[in-house]
mmCIF file with all atom_site columns, C-alpha atoms and ligand atoms in Angstrom:
data_model
loop_
_atom_site.group_PDB
_atom_site.id
_atom_site.type_symbol
_atom_site.label_atom_id
_atom_site.label_alt_id
_atom_site.label_comp_id
_atom_site.label_asym_id
_atom_site.label_entity_id
_atom_site.label_seq_id
_atom_site.pdbx_PDB_ins_code
_atom_site.Cartn_x
_atom_site.Cartn_y
_atom_site.Cartn_z
_atom_site.occupancy
_atom_site.B_iso_or_equiv
_atom_site.pdbx_formal_charge
_atom_site.auth_seq_id
_atom_site.auth_comp_id
_atom_site.auth_asym_id
_atom_site.auth_atom_id
_atom_site.pdbx_PDB_model_num
ATOM   1   C  CA  . MET A 1 1   ? 48.320  43.566  65.906  1.00 79.00 ? 1   MET A CA  1
ATOM   2   C  CA  . ARG A 1 2   ? 45.857  44.131  63.098  1.00 83.00 ? 2   ARG A CA  1
ATOM   3   C  CA  . GLN A 1 3   ? 46.920  47.787  62.954  1.00 88.00 ? 3   GLN A CA  1
ATOM   4   C  CA  . ARG A 1 4   ? 50.536  46.786  62.755  1.00 86.00 ? 4   ARG A CA  1
ATOM   5   C  CA  . ALA A 1 5   ? 49.819  44.313  59.979  1.00 85.00 ? 5   ALA A CA  1
ATOM   6   C  CA  . ALA A 1 6   ? 47.829  46.990  58.099  1.00 88.00 ? 6   ALA A CA  1
ATOM   7   C  CA  . ARG A 1 7   ? 50.654  49.485  58.511  1.00 89.00 ? 7   ARG A CA  1
ATOM   8   C  CA  . ASP A 1 8   ? 53.188  46.947  57.236  1.00 87.00 ? 8   ASP A CA  1
ATOM   9   C  CA  . GLN A 1 9   ? 50.950  46.154  54.272  1.00 87.00 ? 9   GLN A CA  1
ATOM   10  C  CA  . GLN A 1 10  ? 50.590  49.876  53.554  1.00 89.00 ? 10  GLN A CA  1
ATOM   11  C  CA  . ARG A 1 11  ? 54.350  50.341  53.567  1.00 86.00 ? 11  ARG A CA  1
ATOM   12  C  CA  . LEU A 1 12  ? 54.731  47.362  51.295  1.00 84.00 ? 12  LEU A CA  1
ATOM   13  C  CA  . ASP A 1 13  ? 52.064  48.637  48.877  1.00 87.00 ? 13  ASP A CA  1
ATOM   14  C  CA  . SER A 1 14  ? 53.354  52.237  48.899  1.00 87.00 ? 14  SER A CA  1
ATOM   15  C  CA  . GLY A 1 15  ? 56.551  51.240  47.180  1.00 83.00 ? 15  GLY A CA  1
ATOM   16  C  CA  . ALA A 1 16  ? 58.557  53.270  49.715  1.00 82.00 ? 16  ALA A CA  1
ATOM   17  C  CA  . VAL A 1 17  ? 60.480  50.174  50.730  1.00 80.00 ? 17  VAL A CA  1
ATOM   18  C  CA  . THR A 1 18  ? 62.755  49.250  47.899  1.00 83.00 ? 18  THR A CA  1
ATOM   19  C  CA  . SER A 1 19  ? 65.561  47.172  49.376  1.00 88.00 ? 19  SER A CA  1
ATOM   20  C  CA  . PRO A 1 20  ? 64.865  43.485  48.683  1.00 89.00 ? 20  PRO A CA  1
ATOM   21  C  CA  . LYS A 1 21  ? 66.039  42.579  52.193  1.00 92.00 ? 21  LYS A CA  1
ATOM   22  C  CA  . ASP A 1 22  ? 63.648  45.080  53.789  1.00 89.00 ? 22  ASP A CA  1
ATOM   23  C  CA  . LEU A 1 23  ? 60.851  43.906  51.546  1.00 89.00 ? 23  LEU A CA  1
ATOM   24  C  CA  . GLU A 1 24  ? 61.504  40.327  52.555  1.00 92.00 ? 24  GLU A CA  1
ATOM   25  C  CA  . ASN A 1 25  ? 61.564  41.248  56.247  1.00 92.00 ? 25  ASN A CA  1
ATOM   26  C  CA  . LEU A 1 26  ? 58.338  43.172  55.896  1.00 89.00 ? 26  LEU A CA  1
ATOM   27  C  CA  . GLN A 1 27  ? 56.677  40.280  54.063  1.00 91.00 ? 27  GLN A CA  1
ATOM   28  C  CA  . ARG A 1 28  ? 57.871  37.851  56.743  1.00 93.00 ? 28  ARG A CA  1
ATOM   29  C  CA  . GLU A 1 29  ? 56.521  40.073  59.505  1.00 92.00 ? 29  GLU A CA  1
ATOM   30  C  CA  . ILE A 1 30  ? 53.130  40.320  57.763  1.00 92.00 ? 30  ILE A CA  1
ATOM   31  C  CA  . THR A 1 31  ? 52.959  36.509  57.466  1.00 93.00 ? 31  THR A CA  1
ATOM   32  C  CA  . SER A 1 32  ? 53.976  36.027  61.091  1.00 94.00 ? 32  SER A CA  1
ATOM   33  C  CA  . LEU A 1 33  ? 51.401  38.589  62.266  1.00 93.00 ? 33  LEU A CA  1
ATOM   34  C  CA  . ALA A 1 34  ? 48.690  36.833  60.252  1.00 92.00 ? 34  ALA A CA  1
ATOM   35  C  CA  . LYS A 1 35  ? 49.584  33.506  61.842  1.00 94.00 ? 35  LYS A CA  1
ATOM   36  C  CA  . ARG A 1 36  ? 49.520  34.979  65.372  1.00 94.00 ? 36  ARG A CA  1
ATOM   37  C  CA  . GLN A 1 37  ? 46.191  36.574  64.643  1.00 93.00 ? 37  GLN A CA  1
ATOM   38  C  CA  . GLY A 1 38  ? 44.827  33.207  63.554  1.00 93.00 ? 38  GLY A CA  1
ATOM   39  C  CA  . ASP A 1 39  ? 46.149  31.560  66.727  1.00 95.00 ? 39  ASP A CA  1
ATOM   40  C  CA  . LEU A 1 40  ? 44.590  34.252  68.894  1.00 95.00 ? 40  LEU A CA  1
ATOM   41  C  CA  . GLU A 1 41  ? 41.257  33.889  67.119  1.00 95.00 ? 41  GLU A CA  1
ATOM   42  C  CA  . ASP A 1 42  ? 41.335  30.153  67.885  1.00 95.00 ? 42  ASP A CA  1
ATOM   43  C  CA  . VAL A 1 43  ? 41.976  30.945  71.541  1.00 96.00 ? 43  VAL A CA  1
ATOM   44  C  CA  . VAL A 1 44  ? 39.087  33.448  71.566  1.00 96.00 ? 44  VAL A CA  1
ATOM   45  C  CA  . LEU A 1 45  ? 36.774  30.874  69.981  1.00 96.00 ? 45  LEU A CA  1
ATOM   46  C  CA  . GLU A 1 46  ? 37.749  28.261  72.555  1.00 96.00 ? 46  GLU A CA  1
ATOM   47  C  CA  . VAL A 1 47  ? 37.194  30.690  75.435  1.00 97.00 ? 47  VAL A CA  1
ATOM   48  C  CA  . MET A 1 48  ? 33.783  31.618  74.030  1.00 97.00 ? 48  MET A CA  1
ATOM   49  C  CA  . GLU A 1 49  ? 32.819  27.970  73.761  1.00 97.00 ? 49  GLU A CA  1
ATOM   50  C  CA  . ARG A 1 50  ? 33.899  27.333  77.330  1.00 97.00 ? 50  ARG A CA  1
ATOM   51  C  CA  . ARG A 1 51  ? 31.981  30.381  78.518  1.00 97.00 ? 51  ARG A CA  1
ATOM   52  C  CA  . GLU A 1 52  ? 28.858  29.138  76.741  1.00 97.00 ? 52  GLU A CA  1
ATOM   53  C  CA  . SER A 1 53  ? 29.123  25.703  78.324  1.00 97.00 ? 53  SER A CA  1
ATOM   54  C  CA  . ALA A 1 54  ? 29.734  27.288  81.743  1.00 97.00 ? 54  ALA A CA  1
ATOM   55  C  CA  . GLN A 1 55  ? 26.634  29.457  81.285  1.00 97.00 ? 55  GLN A CA  1
ATOM   56  C  CA  . GLU A 1 56  ? 24.584  26.371  80.405  1.00 97.00 ? 56  GLU A CA  1
ATOM   57  C  CA  . ARG A 1 57  ? 25.828  24.646  83.548  1.00 97.00 ? 57  ARG A CA  1
ATOM   58  C  CA  . VAL A 1 58  ? 24.987  27.715  85.647  1.00 97.00 ? 58  VAL A CA  1
ATOM   59  C  CA  . ALA A 1 59  ? 21.452  27.738  84.208  1.00 97.00 ? 59  ALA A CA  1
ATOM   60  C  CA  . GLU A 1 60  ? 21.062  24.015  84.899  1.00 97.00 ? 60  GLU A CA  1
ATOM   61  C  CA  . LEU A 1 61  ? 22.306  24.336  88.489  1.00 97.00 ? 61  LEU A CA  1
ATOM   62  C  CA  . THR A 1 62  ? 20.137  27.398  89.103  1.00 97.00 ? 62  THR A CA  1
ATOM   63  C  CA  . GLU A 1 63  ? 17.123  25.385  87.984  1.00 97.00 ? 63  GLU A CA  1
ATOM   64  C  CA  . ARG A 1 64  ? 18.059  22.513  90.294  1.00 98.00 ? 64  ARG A CA  1
ATOM   65  C  CA  . VAL A 1 65  ? 18.510  24.874  93.233  1.00 98.00 ? 65  VAL A CA  1
ATOM   66  C  CA  . ALA A 1 66  ? 15.046  26.327  92.542  1.00 98.00 ? 66  ALA A CA  1
ATOM   67  C  CA  . SER A 1 67  ? 13.524  22.856  92.360  1.00 97.00 ? 67  SER A CA  1
ATOM   68  C  CA  . VAL A 1 68  ? 15.158  21.779  95.639  1.00 98.00 ? 68  VAL A CA  1
ATOM   69  C  CA  . GLN A 1 69  ? 14.013  25.039  97.249  1.00 98.00 ? 69  GLN A CA  1
ATOM   70  C  CA  . THR A 1 70  ? 10.451  24.323  96.123  1.00 97.00 ? 70  THR A CA  1
ATOM   71  C  CA  . ARG A 1 71  ? 10.626  20.889  97.734  1.00 98.00 ? 71  ARG A CA  1
ATOM   72  C  CA  . ILE A 1 72  ? 12.047  22.397  100.934 1.00 98.00 ? 72  ILE A CA  1
ATOM   73  C  CA  . ASP A 1 73  ? 9.207   24.929  100.985 1.00 98.00 ? 73  ASP A CA  1
ATOM   74  C  CA  . GLU A 1 74  ? 6.613   22.198  100.482 1.00 98.00 ? 74  GLU A CA  1
ATOM   75  C  CA  . ALA A 1 75  ? 8.098   20.010  103.214 1.00 98.00 ? 75  ALA A CA  1
ATOM   76  C  CA  . THR A 1 76  ? 8.320   22.984  105.575 1.00 98.00 ? 76  THR A CA  1
ATOM   77  C  CA  . GLY A 1 77  ? 4.661   23.763  104.879 1.00 98.00 ? 77  GLY A CA  1
ATOM   78  C  CA  . ARG A 1 78  ? 3.646   20.175  105.630 1.00 98.00 ? 78  ARG A CA  1
ATOM   79  C  CA  . ARG A 1 79  ? 5.741   20.163  108.797 1.00 98.00 ? 79  ARG A CA  1
ATOM   80  C  CA  . ASP A 1 80  ? 4.218   23.410  110.029 1.00 98.00 ? 80  ASP A CA  1
ATOM   81  C  CA  . ALA A 1 81  ? 0.718   22.120  109.309 1.00 98.00 ? 81  ALA A CA  1
ATOM   82  C  CA  . ALA A 1 82  ? 1.536   18.924  111.253 1.00 98.00 ? 82  ALA A CA  1
ATOM   83  C  CA  . PHE A 1 83  ? 2.862   21.008  114.166 1.00 98.00 ? 83  PHE A CA  1
ATOM   84  C  CA  . GLU A 1 84  ? -0.363  22.990  114.199 1.00 98.00 ? 84  GLU A CA  1
ATOM   85  C  CA  . GLU A 1 85  ? -2.433  19.797  114.204 1.00 98.00 ? 85  GLU A CA  1
ATOM   86  C  CA  . ILE A 1 86  ? -0.344  18.299  117.017 1.00 98.00 ? 86  ILE A CA  1
ATOM   87  C  CA  . ASP A 1 87  ? -0.618  21.503  119.064 1.00 98.00 ? 87  ASP A CA  1
ATOM   88  C  CA  . ALA A 1 88  ? -4.381  21.601  118.578 1.00 98.00 ? 88  ALA A CA  1
ATOM   89  C  CA  . GLU A 1 89  ? -4.708  17.936  119.514 1.00 98.00 ? 89  GLU A CA  1
ATOM   90  C  CA  . THR A 1 90  ? -2.503  18.399  122.576 1.00 97.00 ? 90  THR A CA  1
ATOM   91  C  CA  . ALA A 1 91  ? -4.612  21.331  123.712 1.00 97.00 ? 91  ALA A CA  1
ATOM   92  C  CA  . SER A 1 92  ? -7.839  19.411  123.140 1.00 97.00 ? 92  SER A CA  1
ATOM   93  C  CA  . VAL A 1 93  ? -6.612  16.246  124.899 1.00 96.00 ? 93  VAL A CA  1
ATOM   94  C  CA  . THR A 1 94  ? -5.193  18.284  127.790 1.00 96.00 ? 94  THR A CA  1
ATOM   95  C  CA  . LYS A 1 95  ? -8.548  19.990  128.224 1.00 96.00 ? 95  LYS A CA  1
ATOM   96  C  CA  . GLU A 1 96  ? -10.409 16.663  128.066 1.00 95.00 ? 96  GLU A CA  1
ATOM   97  C  CA  . ARG A 1 97  ? -8.076  15.206  130.662 1.00 90.00 ? 97  ARG A CA  1
ATOM   98  C  CA  . GLU A 1 98  ? -8.616  18.172  132.954 1.00 92.00 ? 98  GLU A CA  1
ATOM   99  C  CA  . VAL A 1 99  ? -12.375 17.700  132.743 1.00 93.00 ? 99  VAL A CA  1
ATOM   100 C  CA  . VAL A 1 100 ? -12.118 13.963  133.484 1.00 90.00 ? 100 VAL A CA  1
ATOM   101 C  CA  . ALA A 1 101 ? -9.528  14.468  136.238 1.00 88.00 ? 101 ALA A CA  1
ATOM   102 C  CA  . GLY A 1 102 ? -11.830 17.043  137.838 1.00 91.00 ? 102 GLY A CA  1
ATOM   103 C  CA  . SER A 1 103 ? -14.517 14.382  138.251 1.00 91.00 ? 103 SER A CA  1
ATOM   104 C  CA  . VAL A 1 104 ? -12.167 11.816  139.845 1.00 90.00 ? 104 VAL A CA  1
ATOM   105 C  CA  . PRO A 1 105 ? -11.812 11.830  143.668 1.00 92.00 ? 105 PRO A CA  1
ATOM   106 C  CA  . ALA A 1 106 ? -8.495  13.302  144.793 1.00 92.00 ? 106 ALA A CA  1
ATOM   107 C  CA  . ASP A 1 107 ? -7.139  10.145  146.500 1.00 93.00 ? 107 ASP A CA  1
ATOM   108 C  CA  . LEU A 1 108 ? -7.941  7.992   143.469 1.00 93.00 ? 108 LEU A CA  1
ATOM   109 C  CA  . LEU A 1 109 ? -6.293  10.512  141.178 1.00 93.00 ? 109 LEU A CA  1
ATOM   110 C  CA  . LYS A 1 110 ? -3.219  10.474  143.393 1.00 95.00 ? 110 LYS A CA  1
ATOM   111 C  CA  . LEU A 1 111 ? -3.056  6.675   143.255 1.00 95.00 ? 111 LEU A CA  1
ATOM   112 C  CA  . TYR A 1 112 ? -3.544  6.757   139.492 1.00 94.00 ? 112 TYR A CA  1
ATOM   113 C  CA  . ASP A 1 113 ? -0.752  9.301   139.005 1.00 93.00 ? 113 ASP A CA  1
ATOM   114 C  CA  . LYS A 1 114 ? 1.606   7.276   141.185 1.00 96.00 ? 114 LYS A CA  1
ATOM   115 C  CA  . LEU A 1 115 ? 0.850   4.055   139.275 1.00 96.00 ? 115 LEU A CA  1
ATOM   116 C  CA  . ARG A 1 116 ? 1.136   5.843   135.980 1.00 95.00 ? 116 ARG A CA  1
ATOM   117 C  CA  . GLU A 1 117 ? 4.625   6.990   136.917 1.00 96.00 ? 117 GLU A CA  1
ATOM   118 C  CA  . GLN A 1 118 ? 5.650   3.495   138.059 1.00 94.00 ? 118 GLN A CA  1
ATOM   119 C  CA  . GLN A 1 119 ? 4.083   1.645   135.128 1.00 93.00 ? 119 GLN A CA  1
ATOM   120 C  CA  . GLY A 1 120 ? 5.455   3.422   132.089 1.00 93.00 ? 120 GLY A CA  1
ATOM   121 C  CA  . GLY A 1 121 ? 2.646   5.941   131.660 1.00 94.00 ? 121 GLY A CA  1
ATOM   122 C  CA  . ILE A 1 122 ? -0.326  3.603   132.110 1.00 95.00 ? 122 ILE A CA  1
ATOM   123 C  CA  . GLY A 1 123 ? -1.896  3.752   135.572 1.00 95.00 ? 123 GLY A CA  1
ATOM   124 C  CA  . ALA A 1 124 ? -5.237  2.157   134.753 1.00 96.00 ? 124 ALA A CA  1
ATOM   125 C  CA  . ALA A 1 125 ? -6.141  -0.643  132.376 1.00 97.00 ? 125 ALA A CA  1
ATOM   126 C  CA  . LYS A 1 126 ? -9.275  -2.205  131.029 1.00 97.00 ? 126 LYS A CA  1
ATOM   127 C  CA  . LEU A 1 127 ? -10.229 -5.662  132.318 1.00 97.00 ? 127 LEU A CA  1
ATOM   128 C  CA  . TYR A 1 128 ? -11.098 -7.466  129.107 1.00 97.00 ? 128 TYR A CA  1
ATOM   129 C  CA  . GLN A 1 129 ? -12.269 -11.103 129.158 1.00 96.00 ? 129 GLN A CA  1
ATOM   130 C  CA  . ARG A 1 130 ? -10.620 -11.631 132.560 1.00 96.00 ? 130 ARG A CA  1
ATOM   131 C  CA  . THR A 1 131 ? -7.310  -10.290 131.227 1.00 97.00 ? 131 THR A CA  1
ATOM   132 C  CA  . CYS A 1 132 ? -5.618  -7.121  132.447 1.00 97.00 ? 132 CYS A CA  1
ATOM   133 C  CA  . GLN A 1 133 ? -4.947  -5.018  129.361 1.00 97.00 ? 133 GLN A CA  1
ATOM   134 C  CA  . GLY A 1 134 ? -2.049  -3.335  131.182 1.00 95.00 ? 134 GLY A CA  1
ATOM   135 C  CA  . CYS A 1 135 ? 0.135   -6.423  131.703 1.00 96.00 ? 135 CYS A CA  1
ATOM   136 C  CA  . ARG A 1 136 ? -1.802  -8.850  129.455 1.00 96.00 ? 136 ARG A CA  1
ATOM   137 C  CA  . GLN A 1 137 ? -2.070  -11.421 132.277 1.00 96.00 ? 137 GLN A CA  1
ATOM   138 C  CA  . GLU A 1 138 ? -5.246  -13.377 132.783 1.00 96.00 ? 138 GLU A CA  1
ATOM   139 C  CA  . LEU A 1 139 ? -6.466  -12.999 136.327 1.00 96.00 ? 139 LEU A CA  1
ATOM   140 C  CA  . ALA A 1 140 ? -6.821  -16.021 138.617 1.00 95.00 ? 140 ALA A CA  1
ATOM   141 C  CA  . ILE A 1 141 ? -10.353 -17.212 139.194 1.00 95.00 ? 141 ILE A CA  1
ATOM   142 C  CA  . THR A 1 142 ? -10.162 -16.228 142.895 1.00 95.00 ? 142 THR A CA  1
ATOM   143 C  CA  . ASP A 1 143 ? -9.309  -12.624 141.893 1.00 95.00 ? 143 ASP A CA  1
ATOM   144 C  CA  . ILE A 1 144 ? -12.133 -12.636 139.341 1.00 95.00 ? 144 ILE A CA  1
ATOM   145 C  CA  . ASN A 1 145 ? -14.525 -13.810 142.051 1.00 95.00 ? 145 ASN A CA  1
ATOM   146 C  CA  . GLU A 1 146 ? -13.378 -11.011 144.372 1.00 95.00 ? 146 GLU A CA  1
ATOM   147 C  CA  . ILE A 1 147 ? -13.795 -8.396  141.640 1.00 95.00 ? 147 ILE A CA  1
ATOM   148 C  CA  . ARG A 1 148 ? -17.209 -9.814  140.786 1.00 94.00 ? 148 ARG A CA  1
ATOM   149 C  CA  . ALA A 1 149 ? -18.263 -9.421  144.428 1.00 94.00 ? 149 ALA A CA  1
ATOM   150 C  CA  . ALA A 1 150 ? -16.840 -5.896  144.769 1.00 94.00 ? 150 ALA A CA  1
ATOM   151 C  CA  . ALA A 1 151 ? -19.185 -2.899  144.755 1.00 94.00 ? 151 ALA A CA  1
ATOM   152 C  CA  . PRO A 1 152 ? -19.214 -0.872  141.483 1.00 89.00 ? 152 PRO A CA  1
ATOM   153 C  CA  . ASP A 1 153 ? -17.436 2.087   143.127 1.00 89.00 ? 153 ASP A CA  1
ATOM   154 C  CA  . THR A 1 154 ? -14.694 -0.056  144.701 1.00 93.00 ? 154 THR A CA  1
ATOM   155 C  CA  . VAL A 1 155 ? -11.274 0.514   143.154 1.00 94.00 ? 155 VAL A CA  1
ATOM   156 C  CA  . VAL A 1 156 ? -10.057 -2.903  141.971 1.00 96.00 ? 156 VAL A CA  1
ATOM   157 C  CA  . ARG A 1 157 ? -6.489  -3.565  140.961 1.00 96.00 ? 157 ARG A CA  1
ATOM   158 C  CA  . CYS A 1 158 ? -4.530  -6.123  138.979 1.00 96.00 ? 158 CYS A CA  1
ATOM   159 C  CA  . GLU A 1 159 ? -2.799  -8.630  141.300 1.00 94.00 ? 159 GLU A CA  1
ATOM   160 C  CA  . ASN A 1 160 ? 0.064   -8.884  138.838 1.00 95.00 ? 160 ASN A CA  1
ATOM   161 C  CA  . CYS A 1 161 ? 0.931   -5.281  137.831 1.00 95.00 ? 161 CYS A CA  1
ATOM   162 C  CA  . ARG A 1 162 ? -1.104  -3.420  140.502 1.00 96.00 ? 162 ARG A CA  1
ATOM   163 C  CA  . ARG A 1 163 ? -2.727  -1.123  137.952 1.00 97.00 ? 163 ARG A CA  1
ATOM   164 C  CA  . ILE A 1 164 ? -6.271  0.062   138.538 1.00 97.00 ? 164 ILE A CA  1
ATOM   165 C  CA  . LEU A 1 165 ? -8.654  -2.192  136.623 1.00 97.00 ? 165 LEU A CA  1
ATOM   166 C  CA  . VAL A 1 166 ? -11.551 -0.663  134.734 1.00 96.00 ? 166 VAL A CA  1
ATOM   167 C  CA  . ARG A 1 167 ? -14.569 -2.969  134.616 1.00 96.00 ? 167 ARG A CA  1
ATOM   168 C  CA  . THR A 1 168 ? -16.841 -2.994  131.563 1.00 94.00 ? 168 THR A CA  1
ATOM   169 C  CA  . SER A 1 169 ? -19.444 -5.359  130.102 1.00 94.00 ? 169 SER A CA  1
ATOM   170 C  CA  . ASP A 1 170 ? -16.559 -7.088  128.258 1.00 93.00 ? 170 ASP A CA  1
ATOM   171 C  CA  . SER A 1 171 ? -14.677 -7.881  131.452 1.00 94.00 ? 171 SER A CA  1
ATOM   172 C  CA  . GLY A 1 172 ? -15.919 -11.475 131.626 1.00 92.00 ? 172 GLY A CA  1
ATOM   173 C  CA  . LEU A 1 173 ? -17.273 -11.116 135.126 1.00 88.00 ? 173 LEU A CA  1
HETATM 174 ZN ZN1 . ZN  B 2 .   ? -2.045  -6.167  135.170 1.00 59.85 ? 1   ZN  B ZN1 1
#
């Protein structure tokens, strides 16, 4: 378009066009081309502005993605560390249990496992101040008397929940 306008201007300046009508047409075309060029330049400016704002948005979103990714990485790291801790604790507790279970007579262990299954995972409970810590019931005085009279290696059980009772110095006997 610029070339065409320049060519028209050249023809106009050269004096080759002499007819007033042709001159007028040429002048009109030059004016119209200048106006279209102006319009197109406005469009180009607008497109450039929009591209700039889109680039800013892209940069902003890229930054946010990076920040979220950092948080994901941190959380994943913490989760993995927690998994490792849990695994180590499980291994250690499992080993401890094996050692303890190895020292318990087979029939008592069998009873304990059966009770544990029946009683929501707790097969034995501490007797604390005459109260079974498994079912939280205070034992009747007759049961306390029986437990008091029982030999230390006798397996005593809660009359209420049937769990194995573990006697200690806090048992209130
Ligand atoms: Zn009980």
